[in-house]
Amino acid sequence: MPVLMVMNMVKEKRFLAVLEALSKGNGFGENYGACTLPEDLDDFDRANGEELDGAEFALHSGEGVVINFKTLYYYLKILCDKYVKNHIEQAGIVDGLLVDFSNRFL
C-alpha cells in the first residue's frame, strides 16, 4: 500500500525527475511519503546498524514497507507505460532511464 500511495503522489511534471533520481540510485520525497534507497543512507545511519536491502516506501504516518528492486522495477514499468501514453515524445528518455535503473539494480 505505501508503494502505490507514494508513487501516486508524484505529479506528472515531476515524473521524469523522480525516474532519473531512481535510475541514479537516489530516493525521493513527496508531500506525505518518501522512497529511500540504500545509497540514501549516510554514515550515521550505517554506523547505527541501519541497512536497506531494497527500496523503502514510507508514509509520514509511520506506515512503511521495503520491496526488492525487481518489484520496484515492475511498478516503475507500469507507471512509465502510463506516462509515455501521454508523452510519446519522451519515450526514448523514459526507456533510457528504465535501462539505467535495470543496469544498476537488476
Coordinates of N, CA and C in Angstrom, one line a residue:
M1 N 0.8 -1.2 0.0 CA 0.0 0.0 0.0 C 0.8 1.3 0.0
P2 N 1.9 1.4 0.9 CA 2.7 2.6 0.8 C 3.4 2.9 -0.5
V3 N 3.7 1.8 -1.2 CA 4.4 2.0 -2.5 C 3.4 2.7 -3.5
L4 N 2.2 2.2 -3.6 CA 1.3 2.8 -4.5 C 0.9 4.2 -4.1
M5 N 0.8 4.5 -2.8 CA 0.4 5.8 -2.3 C 1.5 6.8 -2.6
V6 N 2.8 6.4 -2.3 CA 3.9 7.3 -2.6 C 4.1 7.6 -4.1
M7 N 4.0 6.5 -4.9 CA 4.2 6.7 -6.3 C 3.0 7.5 -6.9
N8 N 1.9 7.4 -6.4 CA 0.7 8.2 -6.9 C 0.8 9.6 -6.5
M9 N 1.6 10.0 -5.5 CA 1.8 11.4 -5.1 C 2.7 12.1 -6.1
V10 N 3.4 11.4 -6.9 CA 4.3 12.1 -7.8 C 3.5 12.7 -8.9
K11 N 3.6 14.0 -9.0 CA 2.9 14.8 -10.1 C 3.5 14.5 -11.4
E12 N 2.7 14.6 -12.5 CA 3.2 14.3 -13.8 C 4.4 15.2 -14.2
K13 N 4.4 16.5 -13.8 CA 5.5 17.3 -14.2 C 6.8 17.0 -13.5
R14 N 6.8 16.2 -12.4 CA 8.0 15.8 -11.6 C 8.4 14.3 -12.0
F15 N 7.6 13.7 -12.8 CA 7.8 12.2 -13.0 C 9.2 11.9 -13.6
L16 N 9.6 12.7 -14.6 CA 10.9 12.4 -15.2 C 12.1 12.6 -14.2
A17 N 11.9 13.7 -13.3 CA 13.0 13.9 -12.3 C 13.0 12.8 -11.3
V18 N 11.9 12.3 -10.9 CA 11.8 11.2 -9.9 C 12.4 9.9 -10.6
L19 N 12.0 9.7 -11.8 CA 12.6 8.5 -12.5 C 14.1 8.6 -12.7
E20 N 14.6 9.8 -13.0 CA 16.0 10.0 -13.1 C 16.7 9.8 -11.8
A21 N 16.2 10.3 -10.7 CA 16.8 10.1 -9.4 C 16.8 8.6 -9.1
L22 N 15.8 7.9 -9.3 CA 15.8 6.4 -9.0 C 16.8 5.7 -9.9
S23 N 16.9 6.1 -11.1 CA 17.9 5.4 -12.0 C 19.3 5.7 -11.6
K24 N 19.5 6.7 -10.8 CA 20.9 7.1 -10.3 C 21.1 6.5 -8.9
G25 N 20.1 5.8 -8.4 CA 20.3 5.3 -7.0 C 19.8 6.1 -5.9
N26 N 19.1 7.2 -6.2 CA 18.6 8.1 -5.2 C 17.1 8.0 -5.0
G27 N 16.7 8.1 -3.8 CA 15.2 8.1 -3.5 C 14.6 9.5 -3.7
F28 N 13.4 9.7 -3.3 CA 12.7 10.9 -3.4 C 11.7 11.1 -2.3
G29 N 11.2 12.3 -2.1 CA 10.2 12.5 -1.2 C 9.0 13.3 -1.8
E30 N 7.9 13.0 -1.3 CA 6.7 13.8 -1.8 C 6.0 14.3 -0.5
N31 N 4.8 14.9 -0.7 CA 4.1 15.6 0.4 C 4.0 14.7 1.6
Y32 N 3.5 13.5 1.5 CA 3.2 12.7 2.7 C 3.9 11.4 2.7
G33 N 5.0 11.2 2.0 CA 5.7 10.0 2.0 C 7.1 10.1 1.3
A34 N 7.8 9.0 1.3 CA 9.1 9.1 0.7 C 9.5 7.7 0.2
C35 N 10.5 7.6 -0.7 CA 11.1 6.4 -1.1 C 12.6 6.6 -0.8
T36 N 13.2 5.6 -0.1 CA 14.6 5.6 0.3 C 15.3 4.4 -0.3
L37 N 16.4 4.7 -0.9 CA 17.2 3.6 -1.5 C 18.5 3.5 -0.7
P38 N 19.2 2.4 -0.8 CA 20.4 2.1 0.0 C 21.4 3.3 0.0
E39 N 21.6 3.9 -1.2 CA 22.6 4.9 -1.3 C 22.2 6.2 -0.6
D40 N 20.9 6.3 -0.2 CA 20.5 7.5 0.6 C 20.9 7.4 2.0
L41 N 21.3 6.3 2.5 CA 21.7 6.2 3.9 C 23.1 6.8 4.1
D42 N 23.2 7.6 5.1 CA 24.5 8.2 5.4 C 25.4 7.4 6.3
D43 N 26.6 7.9 6.6 CA 27.5 7.2 7.5 C 26.9 7.0 8.9
F44 N 26.1 8.0 9.4 CA 25.5 7.9 10.7 C 24.5 6.7 10.7
D45 N 23.7 6.6 9.7 CA 22.7 5.6 9.6 C 23.4 4.2 9.6
R46 N 24.4 4.1 8.8 CA 25.1 2.8 8.7 C 25.8 2.5 10.0
A47 N 26.4 3.5 10.7 CA 27.1 3.3 12.0 C 26.1 2.8 13.0
N48 N 24.8 3.2 12.9 CA 23.8 2.8 13.9 C 23.1 1.5 13.4
G49 N 23.7 0.8 12.5 CA 23.1 -0.5 12.1 C 22.0 -0.5 11.1
E50 N 21.7 0.6 10.6 CA 20.7 0.7 9.6 C 21.2 0.2 8.3
E51 N 20.5 -0.8 7.7 CA 20.8 -1.3 6.4 C 19.5 -1.4 5.6
L52 N 19.6 -1.4 4.3 CA 18.5 -1.4 3.4 C 18.8 -2.3 2.3
D53 N 18.0 -3.3 2.1 CA 18.2 -4.3 1.0 C 17.0 -4.2 0.1
G54 N 16.9 -3.1 -0.6 CA 15.8 -2.8 -1.5 C 15.4 -1.4 -1.4
A55 N 14.1 -1.1 -1.7 CA 13.6 0.3 -1.6 C 12.6 0.4 -0.5
E56 N 12.7 1.4 0.3 CA 11.8 1.5 1.4 C 10.8 2.6 1.0
F57 N 9.5 2.3 1.1 CA 8.5 3.3 0.9 C 7.8 3.5 2.2
A58 N 7.7 4.8 2.6 CA 7.2 5.1 3.9 C 6.3 6.3 3.8
L59 N 5.2 6.2 4.6 CA 4.3 7.4 4.7 C 4.6 8.1 6.0
H60 N 4.3 9.4 6.1 CA 4.6 10.2 7.2 C 3.8 9.7 8.5
S61 N 2.8 8.9 8.2 CA 2.0 8.4 9.3 C 2.8 7.2 10.0
G62 N 3.9 6.8 9.5 CA 4.6 5.7 10.1 C 4.5 4.4 9.3
E63 N 3.6 4.3 8.5 CA 3.4 3.0 7.7 C 4.5 2.9 6.6
G64 N 5.1 1.8 6.5 CA 6.2 1.6 5.5 C 6.4 0.2 5.1
V65 N 7.1 0.0 4.0 CA 7.4 -1.3 3.5 C 8.7 -1.3 2.7
V66 N 9.5 -2.3 2.8 CA 10.7 -2.5 1.9 C 10.4 -3.5 0.8
I67 N 10.6 -3.1 -0.4 CA 10.4 -4.0 -1.5 C 11.7 -4.2 -2.2
N68 N 11.9 -5.4 -2.9 CA 13.1 -5.6 -3.7 C 13.1 -4.8 -5.0
F69 N 14.2 -4.7 -5.6 CA 14.3 -3.9 -6.8 C 13.6 -4.5 -8.0
K70 N 13.4 -5.8 -8.0 CA 12.6 -6.4 -9.1 C 11.2 -5.9 -9.0
T71 N 10.6 -5.9 -7.8 CA 9.3 -5.4 -7.6 C 9.1 -3.9 -7.9
L72 N 10.1 -3.1 -7.5 CA 10.1 -1.7 -7.8 C 10.2 -1.5 -9.3
Y73 N 11.0 -2.2 -10.0 CA 11.0 -2.1 -11.5 C 9.6 -2.4 -12.1
Y74 N 9.0 -3.4 -11.6 CA 7.6 -3.8 -12.0 C 6.7 -2.6 -11.9
Y75 N 6.7 -1.9 -10.8 CA 5.8 -0.8 -10.6 C 6.3 0.4 -11.5
L76 N 7.6 0.6 -11.6 CA 8.1 1.7 -12.4 C 7.7 1.5 -13.9
K77 N 7.8 0.3 -14.4 CA 7.4 -0.1 -15.8 C 5.9 0.3 -16.0
I78 N 5.1 0.0 -15.1 CA 3.6 0.3 -15.3 C 3.5 1.8 -15.3
L79 N 4.1 2.5 -14.4 CA 4.0 4.0 -14.4 C 4.6 4.6 -15.6
C80 N 5.7 4.1 -16.0 CA 6.3 4.6 -17.2 C 5.5 4.4 -18.5
D81 N 4.9 3.3 -18.6 CA 4.0 3.0 -19.7 C 2.8 4.0 -19.8
K82 N 2.3 4.2 -18.6 CA 1.2 5.2 -18.5 C 1.6 6.6 -18.8
Y83 N 2.8 7.0 -18.3 CA 3.3 8.3 -18.6 C 3.6 8.5 -20.1
V84 N 4.2 7.5 -20.8 CA 4.5 7.6 -22.2 C 3.3 7.7 -23.1
K85 N 2.2 7.1 -22.6 CA 0.9 7.2 -23.4 C 0.6 8.7 -23.6
N86 N 0.8 9.5 -22.6 CA 0.5 10.9 -22.6 C 1.7 11.8 -23.1
H87 N 2.9 11.2 -23.2 CA 4.1 12.0 -23.5 C 4.9 11.1 -24.5
I88 N 4.4 10.8 -25.6 CA 5.1 9.9 -26.5 C 6.4 10.4 -27.0
E89 N 6.5 11.7 -27.0 CA 7.8 12.4 -27.4 C 8.9 12.1 -26.4
Q90 N 8.6 11.7 -25.2 CA 9.6 11.4 -24.2 C 9.9 9.9 -24.0
A91 N 9.4 9.1 -24.9 CA 9.5 7.7 -24.8 C 11.0 7.2 -24.7
G92 N 11.8 7.8 -25.5 CA 13.2 7.5 -25.5 C 13.9 7.8 -24.2
I93 N 13.6 8.9 -23.6 CA 14.2 9.3 -22.3 C 13.7 8.4 -21.3
V94 N 12.4 8.1 -21.2 CA 11.9 7.1 -20.2 C 12.5 5.8 -20.4
D95 N 12.6 5.3 -21.6 CA 13.2 3.9 -21.8 C 14.7 3.9 -21.3
G96 N 15.4 5.0 -21.6 CA 16.8 5.1 -21.2 C 16.9 5.1 -19.7
L97 N 16.1 5.8 -19.0 CA 16.1 5.8 -17.6 C 15.8 4.5 -16.9
L98 N 14.8 3.8 -17.6 CA 14.5 2.4 -17.1 C 15.6 1.5 -17.3
V99 N 16.3 1.6 -18.4 CA 17.5 0.8 -18.7 C 18.6 1.1 -17.6
D100 N 18.8 2.4 -17.3 CA 19.8 2.7 -16.3 C 19.4 2.1 -14.9
F101 N 18.1 2.2 -14.6 CA 17.7 1.6 -13.3 C 18.0 0.1 -13.3
S102 N 17.6 -0.6 -14.4 CA 17.8 -2.0 -14.5 C 19.2 -2.4 -14.4
N103 N 20.1 -1.7 -15.1 CA 21.5 -2.0 -15.1 C 22.1 -1.8 -13.7
R104 N 21.6 -0.8 -12.9 CA 22.1 -0.5 -11.6 C 21.6 -1.6 -10.6
F105 N 20.4 -2.0 -10.7 CA 19.8 -2.8 -9.6 C 19.4 -4.2 -9.9
L106 N 19.3 -4.5 -11.2 CA 18.8 -5.9 -11.5 C 19.9 -6.7 -12.1

